[in-house]
CSV table of C-alpha atoms in Angstrom, one decimal:
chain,number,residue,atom,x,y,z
A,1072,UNK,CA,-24.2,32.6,36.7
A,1073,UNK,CA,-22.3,32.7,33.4
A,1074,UNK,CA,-19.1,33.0,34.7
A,1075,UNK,CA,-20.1,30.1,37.4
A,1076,UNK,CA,-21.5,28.4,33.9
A,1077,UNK,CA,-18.2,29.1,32.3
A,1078,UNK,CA,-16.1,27.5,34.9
A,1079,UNK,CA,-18.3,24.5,34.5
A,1080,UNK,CA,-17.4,24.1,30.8
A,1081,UNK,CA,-13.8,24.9,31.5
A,1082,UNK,CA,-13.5,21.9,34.7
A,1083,UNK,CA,-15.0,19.7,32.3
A,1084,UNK,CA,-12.5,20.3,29.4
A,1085,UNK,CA,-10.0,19.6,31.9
A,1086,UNK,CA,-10.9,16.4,33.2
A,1087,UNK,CA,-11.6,15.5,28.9
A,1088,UNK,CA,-8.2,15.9,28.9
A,1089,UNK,CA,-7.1,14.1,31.7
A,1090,UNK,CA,-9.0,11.3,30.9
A,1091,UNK,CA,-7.5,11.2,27.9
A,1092,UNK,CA,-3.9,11.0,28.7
A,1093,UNK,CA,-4.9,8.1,31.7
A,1094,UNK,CA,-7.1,6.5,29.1
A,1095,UNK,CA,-4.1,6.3,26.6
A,1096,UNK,CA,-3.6,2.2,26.1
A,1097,UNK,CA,-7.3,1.8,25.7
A,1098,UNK,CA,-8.5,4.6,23.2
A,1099,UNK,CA,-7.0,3.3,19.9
A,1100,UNK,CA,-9.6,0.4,18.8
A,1101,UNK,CA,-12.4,2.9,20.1
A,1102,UNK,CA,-11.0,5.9,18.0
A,1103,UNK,CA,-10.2,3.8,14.9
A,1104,UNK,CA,-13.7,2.1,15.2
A,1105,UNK,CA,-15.6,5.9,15.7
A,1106,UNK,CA,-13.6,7.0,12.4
A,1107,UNK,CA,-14.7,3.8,10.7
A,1108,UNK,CA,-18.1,4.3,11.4
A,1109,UNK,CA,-17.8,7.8,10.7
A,1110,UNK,CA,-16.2,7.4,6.9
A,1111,UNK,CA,-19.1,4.6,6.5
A,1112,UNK,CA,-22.5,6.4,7.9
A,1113,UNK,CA,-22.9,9.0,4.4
A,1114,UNK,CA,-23.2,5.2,2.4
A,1115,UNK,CA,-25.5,3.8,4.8
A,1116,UNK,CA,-27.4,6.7,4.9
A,1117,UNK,CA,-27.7,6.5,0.5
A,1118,UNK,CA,-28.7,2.9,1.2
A,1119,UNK,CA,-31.2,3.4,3.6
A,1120,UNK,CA,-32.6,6.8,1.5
A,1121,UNK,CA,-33.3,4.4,-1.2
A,1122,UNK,CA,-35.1,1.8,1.0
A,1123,UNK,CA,-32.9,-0.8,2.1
A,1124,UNK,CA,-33.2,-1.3,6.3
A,1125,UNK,CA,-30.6,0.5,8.3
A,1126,UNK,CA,-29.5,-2.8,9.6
A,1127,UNK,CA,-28.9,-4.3,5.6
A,1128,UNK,CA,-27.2,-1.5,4.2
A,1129,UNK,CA,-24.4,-1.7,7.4
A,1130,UNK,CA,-24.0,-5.1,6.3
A,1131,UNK,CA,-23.5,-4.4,2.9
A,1132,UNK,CA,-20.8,-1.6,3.8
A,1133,UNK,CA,-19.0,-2.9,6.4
A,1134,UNK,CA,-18.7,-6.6,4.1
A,1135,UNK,CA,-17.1,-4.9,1.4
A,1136,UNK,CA,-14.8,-2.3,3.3
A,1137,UNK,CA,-13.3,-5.3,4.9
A,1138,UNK,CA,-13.3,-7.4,1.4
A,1139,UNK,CA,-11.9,-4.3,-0.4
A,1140,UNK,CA,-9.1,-4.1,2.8
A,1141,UNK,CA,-8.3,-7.6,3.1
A,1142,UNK,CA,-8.2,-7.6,-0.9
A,1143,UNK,CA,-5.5,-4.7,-0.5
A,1144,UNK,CA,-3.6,-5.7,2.2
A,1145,UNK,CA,-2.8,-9.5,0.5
A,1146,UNK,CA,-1.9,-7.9,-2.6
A,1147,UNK,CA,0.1,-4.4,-1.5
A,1148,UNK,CA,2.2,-6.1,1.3
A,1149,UNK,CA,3.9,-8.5,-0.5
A,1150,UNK,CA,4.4,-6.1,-3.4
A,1151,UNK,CA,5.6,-3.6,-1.2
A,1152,UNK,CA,8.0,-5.9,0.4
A,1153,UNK,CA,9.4,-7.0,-3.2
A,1154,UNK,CA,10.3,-3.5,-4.2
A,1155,UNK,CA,11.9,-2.6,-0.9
A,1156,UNK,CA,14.2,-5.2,-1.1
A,1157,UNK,CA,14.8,-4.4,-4.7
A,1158,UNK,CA,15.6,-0.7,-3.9
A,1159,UNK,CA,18.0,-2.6,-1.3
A,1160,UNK,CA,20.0,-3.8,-3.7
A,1161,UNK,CA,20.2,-0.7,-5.7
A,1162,UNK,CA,21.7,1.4,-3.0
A,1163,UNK,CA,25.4,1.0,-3.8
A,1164,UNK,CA,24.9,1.4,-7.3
A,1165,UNK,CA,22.8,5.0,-6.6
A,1166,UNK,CA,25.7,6.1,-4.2
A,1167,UNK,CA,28.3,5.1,-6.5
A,1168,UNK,CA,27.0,6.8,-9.1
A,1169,UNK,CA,26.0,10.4,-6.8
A,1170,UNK,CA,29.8,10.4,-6.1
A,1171,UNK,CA,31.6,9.4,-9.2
A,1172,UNK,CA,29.0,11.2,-11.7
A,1173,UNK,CA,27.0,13.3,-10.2
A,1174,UNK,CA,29.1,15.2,-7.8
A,1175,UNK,CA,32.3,16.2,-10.1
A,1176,UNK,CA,29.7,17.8,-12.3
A,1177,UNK,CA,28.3,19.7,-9.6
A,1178,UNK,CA,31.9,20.4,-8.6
A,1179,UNK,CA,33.1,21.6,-12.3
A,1180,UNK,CA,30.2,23.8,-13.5
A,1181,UNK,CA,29.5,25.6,-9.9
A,1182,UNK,CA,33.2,25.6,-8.8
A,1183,UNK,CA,33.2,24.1,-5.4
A,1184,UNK,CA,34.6,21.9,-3.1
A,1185,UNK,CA,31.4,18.6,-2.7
A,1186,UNK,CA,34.0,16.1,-0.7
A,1187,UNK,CA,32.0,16.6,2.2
A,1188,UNK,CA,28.7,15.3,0.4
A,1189,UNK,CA,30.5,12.1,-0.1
A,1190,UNK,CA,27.8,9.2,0.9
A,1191,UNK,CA,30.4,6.0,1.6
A,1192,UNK,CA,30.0,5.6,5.2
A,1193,UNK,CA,25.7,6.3,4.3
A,1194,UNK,CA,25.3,3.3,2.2
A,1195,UNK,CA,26.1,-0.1,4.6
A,1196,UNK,CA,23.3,2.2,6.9
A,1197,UNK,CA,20.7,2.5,4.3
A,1198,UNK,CA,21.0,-1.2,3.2
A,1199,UNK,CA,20.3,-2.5,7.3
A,1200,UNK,CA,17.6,0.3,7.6
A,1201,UNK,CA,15.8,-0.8,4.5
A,1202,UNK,CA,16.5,-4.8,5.7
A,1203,UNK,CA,14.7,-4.2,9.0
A,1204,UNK,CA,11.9,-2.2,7.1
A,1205,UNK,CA,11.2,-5.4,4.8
A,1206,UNK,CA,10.9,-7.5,8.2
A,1207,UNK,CA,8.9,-5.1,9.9
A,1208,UNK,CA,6.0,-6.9,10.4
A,1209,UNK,CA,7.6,-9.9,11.7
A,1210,UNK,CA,9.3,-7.5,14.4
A,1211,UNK,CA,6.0,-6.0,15.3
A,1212,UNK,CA,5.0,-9.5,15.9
A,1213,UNK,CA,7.6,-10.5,18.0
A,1214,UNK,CA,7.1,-7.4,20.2
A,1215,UNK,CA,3.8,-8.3,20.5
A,1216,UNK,CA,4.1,-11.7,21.5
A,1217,UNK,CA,6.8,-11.5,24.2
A,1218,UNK,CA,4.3,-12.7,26.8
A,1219,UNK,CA,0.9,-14.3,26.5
A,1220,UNK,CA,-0.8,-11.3,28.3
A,1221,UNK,CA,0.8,-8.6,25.8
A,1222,UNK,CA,-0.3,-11.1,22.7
A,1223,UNK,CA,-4.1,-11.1,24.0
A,1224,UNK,CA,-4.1,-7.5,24.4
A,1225,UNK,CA,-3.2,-6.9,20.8
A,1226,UNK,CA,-5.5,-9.6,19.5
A,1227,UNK,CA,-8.2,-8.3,21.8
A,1228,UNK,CA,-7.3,-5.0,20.7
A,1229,UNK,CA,-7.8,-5.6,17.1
A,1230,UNK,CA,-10.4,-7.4,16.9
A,1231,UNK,CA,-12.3,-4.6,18.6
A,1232,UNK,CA,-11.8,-2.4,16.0
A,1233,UNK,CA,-14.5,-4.1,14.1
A,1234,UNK,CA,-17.0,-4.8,16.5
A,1235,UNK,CA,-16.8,-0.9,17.1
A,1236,UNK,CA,-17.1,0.3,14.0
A,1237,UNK,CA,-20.0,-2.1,12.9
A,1238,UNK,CA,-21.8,-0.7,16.2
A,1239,UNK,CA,-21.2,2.4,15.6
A,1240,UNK,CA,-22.2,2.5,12.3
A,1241,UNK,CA,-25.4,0.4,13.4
A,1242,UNK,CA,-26.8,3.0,15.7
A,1243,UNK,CA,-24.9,6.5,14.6
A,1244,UNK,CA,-28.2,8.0,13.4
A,1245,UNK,CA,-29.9,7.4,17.1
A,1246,UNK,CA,-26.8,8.6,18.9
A,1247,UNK,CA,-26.3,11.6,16.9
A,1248,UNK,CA,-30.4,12.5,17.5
A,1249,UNK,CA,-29.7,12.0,21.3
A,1250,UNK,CA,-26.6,14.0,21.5
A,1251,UNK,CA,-29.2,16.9,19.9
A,1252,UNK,CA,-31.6,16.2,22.5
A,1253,UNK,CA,-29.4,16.9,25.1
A,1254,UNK,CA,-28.4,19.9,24.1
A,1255,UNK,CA,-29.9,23.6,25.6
A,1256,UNK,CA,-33.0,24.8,23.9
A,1257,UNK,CA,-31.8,28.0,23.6
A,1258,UNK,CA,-28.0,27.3,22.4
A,1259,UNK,CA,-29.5,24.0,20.6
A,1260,UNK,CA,-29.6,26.2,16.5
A,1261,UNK,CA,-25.9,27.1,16.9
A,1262,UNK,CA,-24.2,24.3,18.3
A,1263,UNK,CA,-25.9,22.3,15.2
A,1264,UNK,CA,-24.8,24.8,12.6
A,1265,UNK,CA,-21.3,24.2,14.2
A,1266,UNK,CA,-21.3,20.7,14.6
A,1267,UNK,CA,-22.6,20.6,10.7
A,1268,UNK,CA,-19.0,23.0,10.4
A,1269,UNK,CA,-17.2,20.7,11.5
A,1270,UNK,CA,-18.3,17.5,9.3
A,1271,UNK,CA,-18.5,19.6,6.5
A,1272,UNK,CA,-14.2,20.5,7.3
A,1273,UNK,CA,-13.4,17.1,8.1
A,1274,UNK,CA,-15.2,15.6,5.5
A,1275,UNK,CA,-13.7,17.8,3.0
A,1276,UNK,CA,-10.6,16.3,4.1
A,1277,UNK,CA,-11.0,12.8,5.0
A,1278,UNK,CA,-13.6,11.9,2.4
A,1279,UNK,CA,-11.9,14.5,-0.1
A,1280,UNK,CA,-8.4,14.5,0.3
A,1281,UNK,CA,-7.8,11.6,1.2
A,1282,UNK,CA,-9.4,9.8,-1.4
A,1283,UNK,CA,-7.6,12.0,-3.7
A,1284,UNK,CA,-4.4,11.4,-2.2
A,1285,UNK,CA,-5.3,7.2,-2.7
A,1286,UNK,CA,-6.4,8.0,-6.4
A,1287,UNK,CA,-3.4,9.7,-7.4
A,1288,UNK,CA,-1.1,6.9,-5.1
A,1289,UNK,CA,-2.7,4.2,-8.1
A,1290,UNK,CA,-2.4,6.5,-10.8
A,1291,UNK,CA,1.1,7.1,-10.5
A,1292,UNK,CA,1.8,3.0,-9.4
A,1293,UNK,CA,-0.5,2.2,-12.4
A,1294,UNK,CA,1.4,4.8,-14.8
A,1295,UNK,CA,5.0,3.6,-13.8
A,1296,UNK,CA,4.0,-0.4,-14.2
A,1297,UNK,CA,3.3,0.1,-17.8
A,1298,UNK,CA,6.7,1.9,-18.0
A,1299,UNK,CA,8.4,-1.3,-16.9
A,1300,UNK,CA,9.6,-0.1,-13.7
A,1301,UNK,CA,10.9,-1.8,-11.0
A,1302,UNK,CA,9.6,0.6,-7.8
A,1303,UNK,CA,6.6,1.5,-9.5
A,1304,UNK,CA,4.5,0.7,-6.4
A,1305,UNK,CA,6.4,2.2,-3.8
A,1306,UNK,CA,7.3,5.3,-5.8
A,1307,UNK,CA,3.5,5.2,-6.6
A,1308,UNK,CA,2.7,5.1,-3.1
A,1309,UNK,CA,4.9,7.4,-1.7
A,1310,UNK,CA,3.6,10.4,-4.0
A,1311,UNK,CA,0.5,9.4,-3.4
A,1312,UNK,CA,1.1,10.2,0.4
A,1313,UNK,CA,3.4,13.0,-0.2
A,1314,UNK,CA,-0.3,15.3,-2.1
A,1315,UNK,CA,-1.4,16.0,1.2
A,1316,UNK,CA,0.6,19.1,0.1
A,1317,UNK,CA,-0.1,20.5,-3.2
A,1318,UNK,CA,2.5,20.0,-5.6
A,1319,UNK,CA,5.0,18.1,-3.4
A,1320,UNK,CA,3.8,14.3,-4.4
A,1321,UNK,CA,4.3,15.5,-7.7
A,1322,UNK,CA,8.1,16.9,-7.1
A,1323,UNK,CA,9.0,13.7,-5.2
A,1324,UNK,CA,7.6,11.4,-7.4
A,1325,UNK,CA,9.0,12.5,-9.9
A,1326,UNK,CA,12.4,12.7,-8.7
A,1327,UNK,CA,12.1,9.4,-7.3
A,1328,UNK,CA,10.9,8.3,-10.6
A,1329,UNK,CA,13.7,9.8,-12.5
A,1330,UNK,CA,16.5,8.2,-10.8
A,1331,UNK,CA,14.8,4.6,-10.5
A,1332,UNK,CA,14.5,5.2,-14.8
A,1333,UNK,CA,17.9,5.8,-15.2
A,1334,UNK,CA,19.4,3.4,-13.0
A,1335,UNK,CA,17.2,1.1,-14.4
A,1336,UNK,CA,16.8,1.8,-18.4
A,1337,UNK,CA,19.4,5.4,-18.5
A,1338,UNK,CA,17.4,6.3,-21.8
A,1339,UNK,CA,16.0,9.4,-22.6
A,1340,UNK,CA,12.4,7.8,-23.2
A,1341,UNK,CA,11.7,6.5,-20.3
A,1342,UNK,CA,12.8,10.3,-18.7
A,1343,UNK,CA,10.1,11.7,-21.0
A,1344,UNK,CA,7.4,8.9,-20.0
A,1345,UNK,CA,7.7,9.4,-16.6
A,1346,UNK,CA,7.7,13.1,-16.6
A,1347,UNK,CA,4.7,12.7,-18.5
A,1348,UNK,CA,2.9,10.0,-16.4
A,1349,UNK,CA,3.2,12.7,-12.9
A,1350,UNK,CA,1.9,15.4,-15.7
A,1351,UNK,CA,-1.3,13.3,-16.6
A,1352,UNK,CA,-1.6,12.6,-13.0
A,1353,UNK,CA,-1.8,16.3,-12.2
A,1354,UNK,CA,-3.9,17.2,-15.2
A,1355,UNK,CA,-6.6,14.2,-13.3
A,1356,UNK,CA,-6.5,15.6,-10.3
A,1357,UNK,CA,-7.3,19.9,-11.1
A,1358,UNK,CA,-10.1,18.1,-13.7
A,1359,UNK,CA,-11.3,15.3,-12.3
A,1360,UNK,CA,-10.6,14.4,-8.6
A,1361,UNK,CA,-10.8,17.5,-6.7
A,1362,UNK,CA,-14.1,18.8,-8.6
A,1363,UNK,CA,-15.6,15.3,-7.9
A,1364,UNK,CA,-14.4,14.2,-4.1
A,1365,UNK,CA,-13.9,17.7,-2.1
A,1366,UNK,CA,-15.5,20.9,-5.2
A,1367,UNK,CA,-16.0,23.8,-3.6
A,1368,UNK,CA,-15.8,22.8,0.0
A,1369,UNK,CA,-13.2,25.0,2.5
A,1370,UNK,CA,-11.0,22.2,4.7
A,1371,UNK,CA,-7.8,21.5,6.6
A,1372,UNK,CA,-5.2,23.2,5.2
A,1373,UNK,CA,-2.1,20.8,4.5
A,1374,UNK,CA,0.0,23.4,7.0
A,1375,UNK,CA,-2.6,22.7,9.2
A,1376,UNK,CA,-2.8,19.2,8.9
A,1377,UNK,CA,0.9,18.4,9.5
A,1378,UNK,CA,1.2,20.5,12.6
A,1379,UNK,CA,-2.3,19.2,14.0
A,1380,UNK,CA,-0.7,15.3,13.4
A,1381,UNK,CA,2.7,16.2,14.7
A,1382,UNK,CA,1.7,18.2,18.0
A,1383,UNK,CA,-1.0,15.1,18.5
A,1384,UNK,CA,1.5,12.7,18.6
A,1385,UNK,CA,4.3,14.5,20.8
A,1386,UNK,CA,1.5,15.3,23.3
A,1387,UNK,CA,-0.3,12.2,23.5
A,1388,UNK,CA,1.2,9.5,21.2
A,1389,UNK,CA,-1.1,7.2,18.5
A,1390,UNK,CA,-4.0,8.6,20.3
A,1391,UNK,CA,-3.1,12.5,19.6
A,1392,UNK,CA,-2.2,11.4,16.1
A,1393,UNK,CA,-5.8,9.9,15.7
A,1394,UNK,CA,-7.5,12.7,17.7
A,1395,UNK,CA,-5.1,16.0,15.8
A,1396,UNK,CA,-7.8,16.5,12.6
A,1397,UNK,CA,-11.1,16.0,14.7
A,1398,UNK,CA,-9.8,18.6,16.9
A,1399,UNK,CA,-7.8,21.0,14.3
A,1400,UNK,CA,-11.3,20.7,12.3
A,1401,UNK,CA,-13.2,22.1,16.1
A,1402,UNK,CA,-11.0,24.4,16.7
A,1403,UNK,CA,-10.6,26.1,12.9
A,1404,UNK,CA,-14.7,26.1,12.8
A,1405,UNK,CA,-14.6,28.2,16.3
A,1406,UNK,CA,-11.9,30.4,14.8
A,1407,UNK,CA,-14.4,31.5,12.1
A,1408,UNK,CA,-17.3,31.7,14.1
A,1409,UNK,CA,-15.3,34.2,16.4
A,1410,UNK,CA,-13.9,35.9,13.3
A,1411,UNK,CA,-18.0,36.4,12.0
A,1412,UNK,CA,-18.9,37.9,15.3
A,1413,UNK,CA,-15.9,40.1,15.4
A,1414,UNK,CA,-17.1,41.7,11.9
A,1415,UNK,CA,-20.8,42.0,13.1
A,1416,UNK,CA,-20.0,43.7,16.3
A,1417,UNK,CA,-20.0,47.5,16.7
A,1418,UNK,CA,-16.3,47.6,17.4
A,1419,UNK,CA,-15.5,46.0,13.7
A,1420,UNK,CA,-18.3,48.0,12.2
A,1421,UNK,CA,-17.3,51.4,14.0
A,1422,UNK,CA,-13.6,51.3,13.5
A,1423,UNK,CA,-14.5,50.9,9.6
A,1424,UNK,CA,-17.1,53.7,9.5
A,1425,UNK,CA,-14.8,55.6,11.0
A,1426,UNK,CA,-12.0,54.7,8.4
A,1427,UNK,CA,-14.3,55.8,5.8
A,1428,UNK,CA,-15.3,58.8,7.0
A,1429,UNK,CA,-12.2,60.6,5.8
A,1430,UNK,CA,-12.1,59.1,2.6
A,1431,UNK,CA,-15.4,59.8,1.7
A,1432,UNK,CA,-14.9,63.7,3.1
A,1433,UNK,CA,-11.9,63.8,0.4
A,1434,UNK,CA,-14.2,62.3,-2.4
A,1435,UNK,CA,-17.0,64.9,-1.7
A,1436,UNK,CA,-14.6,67.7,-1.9
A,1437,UNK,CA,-12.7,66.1,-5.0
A,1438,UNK,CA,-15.8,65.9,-6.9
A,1439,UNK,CA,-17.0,70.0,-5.7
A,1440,UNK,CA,-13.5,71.4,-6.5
A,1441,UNK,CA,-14.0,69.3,-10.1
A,1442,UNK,CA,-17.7,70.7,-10.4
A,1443,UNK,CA,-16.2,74.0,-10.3
């Protein structure tokens, strides 16, 4: 019966999967709308705790998530789009100055030949990539509306996401108590203390780390505005992104920031301020953010993270990508479960028994032959 019981579990993993590649074009606005709902149930829940109806407080959140988006997204793109064609510009200027001034003193203090690092034939490639980049979203646009069908999918498709996620979020207290009901009596404690695993993983992560990496994006931006500079945002941004690995939004930002400041202002002020804008930043983060928005709390790691998102995308496109942290975060709870029932079981607890047997047999005769 088990192993009948297992086979089960195993055909209906299977045809998950299956269903899942064949269900490919459709899954997105579902996915992004369970996510949605998923980041927004914790503030429905403090609004309903506190007496307002279920219904009201999903009102309340999903109104200013979207304010708070739209909000962003009128204010970042154009920004965004500014400082790209900005940096644009600056690209023969950088390149120049990498092979007239920075490699010869590279070549004179370490002795060797850099003619091969020369970036002429890089810079006319740079300049077109960047141009298409600043049109992307007219490009998406036209892709999308090659034909009328093609255009009503993608408007069908995106307005879903909110319908979705407002339903969701409506009724994920009632679906969650009904997935509990289904499960067996006698397996019903575990697969709770697991399922509570795994929110308490990805929530350290998406509701943690994330939100740190968004905090630090607009301290950096924030920090480099004041300085005057030009690709504060996108710098700003692009760190921000980059401390999904410790330490690494810091290093590129303030690379990044370095050059921009001395193609822009080539003092040795604005060096200093921007090295110490990425400091404070840090300095926020150890004190501030990651006490407040993830504490104590064990989630992905970063390794983690970037291999779950890359293998999720090469197997099964967008739809990997969105489904790569709810799975890592499954499959890194049933690691450690498996791990705590390898320590409690007699084979763990034997072989170390039987590795301290010895050593305490030396430490008894030690302490006679001292005694004596």
């Amino acid at each position: 019966m088990i192993t009948d019981t297992r086979w089960y579990w195993a055909a209906g993993l299977a045809a998950l999967v299956l269903m899942i590649y064949l269900l490919q074009p459709i899954l997105p606005p579902f996915l992004i709308g369970i996510l949605l709902a998923y980041l927004g149930d914790p503030a429905v829940g403090r609004l309903e705790a506190r007496g307002v109806p279920r219904m009201a407080g999903v009102v309340v959140v999903f109104a200013g998530v979207t304010a708070v988006f739209a909000v962003l997204l009128l204010i970042l793109i154009p920004l965004l789009i500014n400082e790209i064609g900005i940096l644009r510009e600056r690209i023969p200027a950088m390149v120049t100055w990498f092979n007239q001034t920075a490699l010869p003193w590279f070549e004179s203090r370490l002795d060797v030949d850099v003619s091969s690092f020369r970036l002429e034939s890089v810079t006319d490639t740079i300049r077109e990539n960047l141009g298409k980049t600043g049109g992307m979203v007219g490009m998406i646009l036209q892709q999308a509306t090659r034909s009328t069908m093609a255009l009503l999918t993608w408007l069908v498709n995106l307005a879903m996401i909110p319908v979705v996620a407002f339903y969701l979020m409506r009724d994920w207290k009632e679906i969650m108590q009904r997935i509990r009901g289904l499960l067996p009596r006698q397996h019903e404690g575990l697969a709770v203390e697991l399922v509570r695993d795994c929110d308490e993983v990805l929530s350290s992560f998406i509701r943690g780390q994330l939100l740190v990496m968004l905090c630090l994006g607009i301290i950096y931006s924030l920090g480099l505005w004041m300085l005057g500079l030009e690709l504060a945002l996108l710098i700003g941004m692009i760190a921000g992104l980059a401390s999904i690995v410790p330490y690494l939004g810091f290093v590129v930002g303030v690379g990044a920031a370095l050059i921009a400041a001395i193609f822009q202002y080539g003092d040795l002020f604005h060096l200093v301020a921007v090295v110490a804008v990425f400091g404070l930043g840090q300095v926020i983060e150890s004190t501030v953010l990651v006490p407040l928005l993830v504490g104590d709390r064990i989630g992905l790691h970063p390794v983690a993270v970037i291999f779950a998102v890359l293998a999720g995308g090469q197997l099964f496109g967008f739809v990997g990508i969105l489904l790569a942290l709810p799975i890592a975060a499954v499959l890194m709870v049933l690691v450690r479960y498996m791990l705590r029932r390898y320590k409690d079981s007699s084979t763990y607890r034997d072989s170390d028994e039987e590795d301290r047997e010895p050593v305490d047999a030396q430490l008894t005769t030690e302490t006679e032959v001292a005694s004596h």
